[in-house]
Amino acid sequence: MNNFTYHVYTDVRFGKDQINTLPELMAPLGKKVLLVYGGGSIKRNGIYDKIQKLLSGCEIYELSGIEPNPKIESVRAGAALCKEHGIEAVLAVGGGSVIDASKVIAAGANYDGDAWDLVVDNKKIGKVLPIVAILTLAATGSEMNKNAVISNMTTNEKLGTSSHYFKPAAAICDPTYLFTLPANQTAAGTADIMSHVFEQYFQKTETAYLTDRFAESILKTCIKYCPVALKQPDNYEARANLMWASTQALNSLISAGKGGGWTCHPIEHELSAFYDITHGVGLAIVTPRWMRYILSDATVEKFAEYARNVWDCKEEDNWKAANYGIDATEEFFRDCGIPMKLSEVGIDESKFVAMAEDAVKFGGLQYAYVALDKQDVVEILKMSL
Ligand code: NZQ
Ligand code: ZN
């Protein structure tokens, strides 16, 4: 087991009606609040009105229209609003896109240059305004972690940046807010949770036994409850378990004692950077192909362990078990209704080389579980067509 830092910062308020704690959470942070949200789901499901009532004593400014795969232009607009009005705290209400944009806005509020600098070079992140997140989509873990992913479509770049100061001061996670999520976002969000687990589970460290058992239980939770949430969108038990799974999948818990680079995320970020597709869909498409591509004598034991512990596979032969687990993963995503080919989401071969180059350049694929070069990425993308 490697040495690690486990820095828990966020005050998580989990469960039905936890939004009523919002005034208490905001009070120490300031009265001038920038409310950041997306395309309007929070107006349709009543969260927006509730916030206005609860924060009637605050001076609220708004930035709406944060896009899925949040764009740098929105971040720039938010940072400008913070500077103009002397904002003291940022309230992010939405999924990962809104929370990620809010993090860079909160840093941009105290930065004199272009906010894109903070994405390209996290050493430029200085003081960050406090952030409170109200989560409405179980997927990214952004509500409790230090990451933000921002897109610049003019340069076809979708890059991650991170800072401990990005961790929200508080996160309100009410599973009933997931009841209005459409099926495609429920499924894509679950694929994202599972991919976060795969990125950390399939690593070279073999001695982080406890960490890997945590990881497997998050996967089993997704496999058990995503189909339930798809059939019964207002099933509290299913939504609550998926919501907690998403937070735990990317808050350092399941990387504790492990290490190394990620694989499917750097590849997916290129798909989004060039084609603006839904993050979880890209991951679901690439993941089983990546698994097949890297399956070898060196990795077969870990994939067999995955199949036995997560999919209850009884095969004694490691190769048979490993293939069983990979097939089950692909079938699961398909059964959740996710389009499972790049061609189904409008992506052809024409930009594979450019995307592979950038995935290697920005993604640290040389440190991955199985190191990949440009040609490897092209092959995985071809398998995904
Ligand atoms: O914009 P609104 O109207 O709110 O609609 C959103 C959006 O269209 C909708 N939605 C969210 N909650 C809803 C809802 N619709 C109905 N009811 C609700 N309760 O869902 C759509 C997608 O939202 P988005 O925030 O884009 O989804 P997600 O949470 O999957 O975030 C994806 C972004 O996060 C990044 C991804 O790359 C992508 O840009 N990631 C962030 C990470 C992090 N911060 O650690 C890690 C991840 O690996 C990921 O890269
Ligand atoms: Zn992700």
mmCIF file of N, CA, C and O and ligand atoms in Angstrom, residues 38-42 44-45 66 68-70 95-98 100 103 136-137 139-142 145 147-149 158 177-178 180-182 185 192 196 250 262 265 269 279, ligand 1:
data_model
loop_
_atom_site.group_PDB
_atom_site.id
_atom_site.type_symbol
_atom_site.label_atom_id
_atom_site.label_comp_id
_atom_site.label_asym_id
_atom_site.label_seq_id
_atom_site.Cartn_x
_atom_site.Cartn_y
_atom_site.Cartn_z
ATOM 1 N N GLY A 38 -27.612 25.671 -14.458
ATOM 2 C CA GLY A 38 -27.518 25.273 -15.861
ATOM 3 C C GLY A 38 -28.652 25.799 -16.718
ATOM 4 O O GLY A 38 -29.052 26.966 -16.639
ATOM 5 N N GLY A 39 -29.219 24.888 -17.511
ATOM 6 C CA GLY A 39 -30.191 25.297 -18.520
ATOM 7 C C GLY A 39 -31.615 25.427 -18.025
ATOM 8 O O GLY A 39 -32.523 25.707 -18.809
ATOM 9 N N GLY A 40 -31.864 25.202 -16.740
ATOM 10 C CA GLY A 40 -33.214 25.457 -16.240
ATOM 11 C C GLY A 40 -33.873 24.308 -15.500
ATOM 12 O O GLY A 40 -34.977 24.460 -14.991
ATOM 13 N N SER A 41 -33.200 23.143 -15.379
ATOM 14 C CA SER A 41 -33.850 22.028 -14.667
ATOM 15 C C SER A 41 -34.195 22.436 -13.232
ATOM 16 O O SER A 41 -35.220 22.021 -12.701
ATOM 17 N N ILE A 42 -33.390 23.290 -12.625
ATOM 18 C CA ILE A 42 -33.675 23.640 -11.214
ATOM 19 C C ILE A 42 -34.883 24.571 -11.082
ATOM 20 O O ILE A 42 -35.435 24.720 -10.002
ATOM 21 N N ARG A 44 -37.543 24.063 -13.153
ATOM 22 C CA ARG A 44 -38.674 23.155 -13.390
ATOM 23 C C ARG A 44 -38.960 22.278 -12.170
ATOM 24 O O ARG A 44 -40.104 21.928 -11.917
ATOM 25 N N ASN A 45 -37.939 21.908 -11.403
ATOM 26 C CA ASN A 45 -38.215 20.994 -10.286
ATOM 27 C C ASN A 45 -38.307 21.697 -8.922
ATOM 28 O O ASN A 45 -38.352 21.050 -7.882
ATOM 29 N N ILE A 66 -25.112 27.450 -17.660
ATOM 30 C CA ILE A 66 -23.871 26.650 -17.724
ATOM 31 C C ILE A 66 -24.182 25.397 -18.554
ATOM 32 O O ILE A 66 -25.133 24.663 -18.282
ATOM 33 N N PRO A 68 -23.600 21.611 -20.390
ATOM 34 C CA PRO A 68 -22.899 20.338 -20.147
ATOM 35 C C PRO A 68 -21.528 20.434 -20.831
ATOM 36 O O PRO A 68 -21.424 21.051 -21.906
ATOM 37 N N ASN A 69 -20.497 19.863 -20.253
ATOM 38 C CA ASN A 69 -19.120 20.145 -20.682
ATOM 39 C C ASN A 69 -18.925 21.664 -20.632
ATOM 40 O O ASN A 69 -18.855 22.336 -21.666
ATOM 41 N N PRO A 70 -18.852 22.241 -19.451
ATOM 42 C CA PRO A 70 -18.900 23.704 -19.305
ATOM 43 C C PRO A 70 -17.797 24.414 -20.092
ATOM 44 O O PRO A 70 -16.663 23.948 -20.135
ATOM 45 N N GLY A 95 -25.341 19.620 -11.784
ATOM 46 C CA GLY A 95 -24.466 18.459 -11.898
ATOM 47 C C GLY A 95 -23.009 18.891 -11.920
ATOM 48 O O GLY A 95 -22.663 20.024 -11.552
ATOM 49 N N GLY A 96 -22.166 17.998 -12.416
ATOM 50 C CA GLY A 96 -20.738 18.263 -12.432
ATOM 51 C C GLY A 96 -20.378 19.500 -13.235
ATOM 52 O O GLY A 96 -19.449 20.231 -12.865
ATOM 53 N N SER A 97 -21.099 19.746 -14.307
ATOM 54 C CA SER A 97 -20.745 20.889 -15.158
ATOM 55 C C SER A 97 -20.886 22.197 -14.394
ATOM 56 O O SER A 97 -20.010 23.066 -14.460
ATOM 57 N N VAL A 98 -21.995 22.348 -13.680
ATOM 58 C CA VAL A 98 -22.226 23.580 -12.916
ATOM 59 C C VAL A 98 -21.210 23.702 -11.781
ATOM 60 O O VAL A 98 -20.632 24.767 -11.541
ATOM 61 N N ASP A 100 -18.221 22.273 -11.525
ATOM 62 C CA ASP A 100 -16.865 22.506 -12.054
ATOM 63 C C ASP A 100 -16.693 23.956 -12.496
ATOM 64 O O ASP A 100 -15.678 24.595 -12.194
ATOM 65 N N LYS A 103 -16.225 26.248 -9.579
ATOM 66 C CA LYS A 103 -14.901 26.203 -8.945
ATOM 67 C C LYS A 103 -13.943 27.168 -9.637
ATOM 68 O O LYS A 103 -13.218 27.926 -8.979
ATOM 69 N N THR A 136 -27.488 17.818 -8.169
ATOM 70 C CA THR A 136 -28.731 17.343 -8.798
ATOM 71 C C THR A 136 -28.489 16.179 -9.758
ATOM 72 O O THR A 136 -29.418 15.736 -10.438
ATOM 73 N N LEU A 137 -27.263 15.694 -9.847
ATOM 74 C CA LEU A 137 -26.969 14.585 -10.764
ATOM 75 C C LEU A 137 -25.832 13.757 -10.172
ATOM 76 O O LEU A 137 -24.783 14.321 -9.834
ATOM 77 N N ALA A 139 -22.885 11.596 -10.478
ATOM 78 C CA ALA A 139 -21.940 11.187 -11.516
ATOM 79 C C ALA A 139 -20.489 11.510 -11.153
ATOM 80 O O ALA A 139 -19.683 10.610 -10.925
ATOM 81 N N THR A 140 -20.183 12.797 -11.066
ATOM 82 C CA THR A 140 -18.777 13.206 -11.123
ATOM 83 C C THR A 140 -18.033 13.195 -9.787
ATOM 84 O O THR A 140 -16.804 13.152 -9.781
ATOM 85 N N GLY A 141 -18.758 13.332 -8.688
ATOM 86 C CA GLY A 141 -18.083 13.479 -7.395
ATOM 87 C C GLY A 141 -17.574 14.893 -7.157
ATOM 88 O O GLY A 141 -16.941 15.183 -6.137
ATOM 89 N N SER A 142 -17.867 15.799 -8.077
ATOM 90 C CA SER A 142 -17.356 17.172 -7.967
ATOM 91 C C SER A 142 -17.799 17.848 -6.677
ATOM 92 O O SER A 142 -17.127 18.745 -6.177
ATOM 93 N N ASN A 145 -14.936 16.932 -4.322
ATOM 94 C CA ASN A 145 -13.530 16.760 -4.720
ATOM 95 C C ASN A 145 -12.878 18.051 -5.194
ATOM 96 O O ASN A 145 -13.492 19.113 -5.203
ATOM 97 N N ASN A 147 -11.475 18.676 -8.196
ATOM 98 C CA ASN A 147 -11.278 18.765 -9.649
ATOM 99 C C ASN A 147 -12.296 19.660 -10.331
ATOM 100 O O ASN A 147 -13.434 19.795 -9.868
ATOM 101 N N ALA A 148 -11.893 20.200 -11.476
ATOM 102 C CA ALA A 148 -12.822 20.893 -12.375
ATOM 103 C C ALA A 148 -12.360 20.619 -13.802
ATOM 104 O O ALA A 148 -11.157 20.596 -14.068
ATOM 105 N N VAL A 149 -13.339 20.385 -14.683
ATOM 106 C CA VAL A 149 -13.005 20.098 -16.080
ATOM 107 C C VAL A 149 -13.720 21.129 -16.952
ATOM 108 O O VAL A 149 -14.942 21.252 -16.892
ATOM 109 N N LYS A 158 -10.384 20.039 -23.792
ATOM 110 C CA LYS A 158 -11.185 19.841 -22.572
ATOM 111 C C LYS A 158 -10.189 19.382 -21.524
ATOM 112 O O LYS A 158 -9.661 18.267 -21.596
ATOM 113 N N TYR A 177 -33.753 15.014 -5.466
ATOM 114 C CA TYR A 177 -33.449 15.898 -6.606
ATOM 115 C C TYR A 177 -33.114 15.110 -7.869
ATOM 116 O O TYR A 177 -33.114 15.664 -8.961
ATOM 117 N N LEU A 178 -32.803 13.820 -7.682
ATOM 118 C CA LEU A 178 -32.483 12.992 -8.855
ATOM 119 C C LEU A 178 -33.750 12.440 -9.527
ATOM 120 O O LEU A 178 -33.670 11.871 -10.614
ATOM 121 N N THR A 180 -36.049 13.809 -11.115
ATOM 122 C CA THR A 180 -36.393 14.403 -12.419
ATOM 123 C C THR A 180 -35.335 14.136 -13.495
ATOM 124 O O THR A 180 -35.469 14.585 -14.626
ATOM 125 N N LEU A 181 -34.284 13.424 -13.119
ATOM 126 C CA LEU A 181 -33.222 13.167 -14.111
ATOM 127 C C LEU A 181 -33.743 12.281 -15.233
ATOM 128 O O LEU A 181 -34.312 11.219 -14.965
ATOM 129 N N PRO A 182 -33.518 12.662 -16.485
ATOM 130 C CA PRO A 182 -33.923 11.774 -17.572
ATOM 131 C C PRO A 182 -33.088 10.479 -17.573
ATOM 132 O O PRO A 182 -31.975 10.450 -17.031
ATOM 133 N N GLN A 185 -29.413 10.562 -18.704
ATOM 134 C CA GLN A 185 -28.448 11.154 -17.765
ATOM 135 C C GLN A 185 -28.225 10.233 -16.556
ATOM 136 O O GLN A 185 -27.126 10.184 -16.005
ATOM 137 N N ASP A 192 -20.279 6.986 -15.561
ATOM 138 C CA ASP A 192 -19.185 7.846 -15.092
ATOM 139 C C ASP A 192 -18.694 7.379 -13.716
ATOM 140 O O ASP A 192 -17.487 7.255 -13.481
ATOM 141 N N HIS A 196 -14.946 6.017 -12.915
ATOM 142 C CA HIS A 196 -14.046 6.540 -11.870
ATOM 143 C C HIS A 196 -13.476 5.379 -11.049
ATOM 144 O O HIS A 196 -12.307 5.375 -10.675
ATOM 145 N N LEU A 250 -15.162 9.356 -6.185
ATOM 146 C CA LEU A 250 -14.102 10.293 -6.587
ATOM 147 C C LEU A 250 -13.883 11.365 -5.527
ATOM 148 O O LEU A 250 -14.025 12.555 -5.789
ATOM 149 N N TRP A 262 -4.703 7.636 -15.297
ATOM 150 C CA TRP A 262 -5.993 7.151 -15.767
ATOM 151 C C TRP A 262 -5.931 6.887 -17.275
ATOM 152 O O TRP A 262 -5.006 7.332 -17.946
ATOM 153 N N HIS A 265 -10.673 8.178 -19.141
ATOM 154 C CA HIS A 265 -11.012 9.602 -19.024
ATOM 155 C C HIS A 265 -10.218 10.476 -19.990
ATOM 156 O O HIS A 265 -10.812 11.289 -20.701
ATOM 157 N N HIS A 269 -12.147 12.587 -22.786
ATOM 158 C CA HIS A 269 -12.091 14.059 -22.817
ATOM 159 C C HIS A 269 -11.799 14.554 -24.231
ATOM 160 O O HIS A 269 -12.284 15.623 -24.630
ATOM 161 N N HIS A 279 -20.245 13.048 -21.357
ATOM 162 C CA HIS A 279 -19.053 12.415 -20.766
ATOM 163 C C HIS A 279 -19.258 10.915 -20.482
ATOM 164 O O HIS A 279 -18.472 10.061 -20.906
HETATM 165 O O1 NZQ B 1 -28.489 22.349 -17.315
HETATM 166 P P1 NZQ B 1 -29.668 21.743 -16.651
HETATM 167 O O2 NZQ B 1 -30.963 22.289 -17.137
HETATM 168 O O3 NZQ B 1 -29.572 21.739 -15.158
HETATM 169 O O4 NZQ B 1 -29.716 20.203 -17.143
HETATM 170 C C1 NZQ B 1 -28.668 19.290 -16.861
HETATM 171 C C2 NZQ B 1 -27.794 18.980 -18.067
HETATM 172 O O5 NZQ B 1 -28.465 19.179 -19.278
HETATM 173 C C3 NZQ B 1 -29.322 17.955 -16.585
HETATM 174 N N1 NZQ B 1 -29.693 17.787 -15.175
HETATM 175 C C4 NZQ B 1 -28.872 17.857 -14.104
HETATM 176 N N2 NZQ B 1 -29.571 17.573 -12.987
HETATM 177 C C5 NZQ B 1 -30.857 17.353 -13.370
HETATM 178 C C6 NZQ B 1 -30.935 17.504 -14.773
HETATM 179 N N3 NZQ B 1 -32.082 17.347 -15.445
HETATM 180 C C7 NZQ B 1 -33.182 17.031 -14.725
HETATM 181 N N4 NZQ B 1 -33.177 16.850 -13.382
HETATM 182 C C8 NZQ B 1 -32.032 16.992 -12.678
HETATM 183 N N5 NZQ B 1 -32.018 16.762 -11.360
HETATM 184 O O6 NZQ B 1 -28.322 16.990 -16.913
HETATM 185 C C9 NZQ B 1 -27.528 17.485 -17.978
HETATM 186 C C10 NZQ B 1 -26.071 17.132 -17.732
HETATM 187 O O7 NZQ B 1 -25.570 17.819 -16.609
HETATM 188 P P2 NZQ B 1 -23.986 17.834 -16.324
HETATM 189 O O8 NZQ B 1 -23.753 18.679 -15.136
HETATM 190 O O9 NZQ B 1 -23.258 18.186 -17.582
HETATM 191 O O10 NZQ B 1 -23.660 16.303 -16.005
HETATM 192 P P3 NZQ B 1 -22.558 15.622 -15.128
HETATM 193 O O11 NZQ B 1 -22.863 15.744 -13.682
HETATM 194 O O12 NZQ B 1 -22.408 14.265 -15.687
HETATM 195 O O13 NZQ B 1 -21.218 16.483 -15.391
HETATM 196 C C11 NZQ B 1 -20.431 16.255 -16.514
HETATM 197 C C12 NZQ B 1 -19.224 17.169 -16.517
HETATM 198 O O14 NZQ B 1 -18.364 16.919 -15.398
HETATM 199 C C13 NZQ B 1 -17.031 16.611 -15.874
HETATM 200 C C14 NZQ B 1 -17.319 16.010 -17.218
HETATM 201 O O15 NZQ B 1 -16.172 15.965 -18.029
HETATM 202 C C15 NZQ B 1 -18.376 16.946 -17.756
HETATM 203 O O16 NZQ B 1 -17.809 18.147 -18.209
HETATM 204 N N6 NZQ B 1 -16.328 15.770 -14.905
HETATM 205 C C16 NZQ B 1 -15.976 16.325 -13.724
HETATM 206 C C17 NZQ B 1 -15.236 15.633 -12.798
HETATM 207 C C18 NZQ B 1 -14.848 16.218 -11.508
HETATM 208 N N7 NZQ B 1 -15.152 17.470 -11.241
HETATM 209 O O17 NZQ B 1 -14.215 15.536 -10.688
HETATM 210 C C19 NZQ B 1 -14.763 14.274 -13.042
HETATM 211 C C20 NZQ B 1 -15.478 13.597 -14.140
HETATM 212 O O18 NZQ B 1 -14.682 12.541 -14.594
HETATM 213 C C21 NZQ B 1 -15.837 14.471 -15.280
HETATM 214 O O19 NZQ B 1 -14.754 14.648 -16.174
#
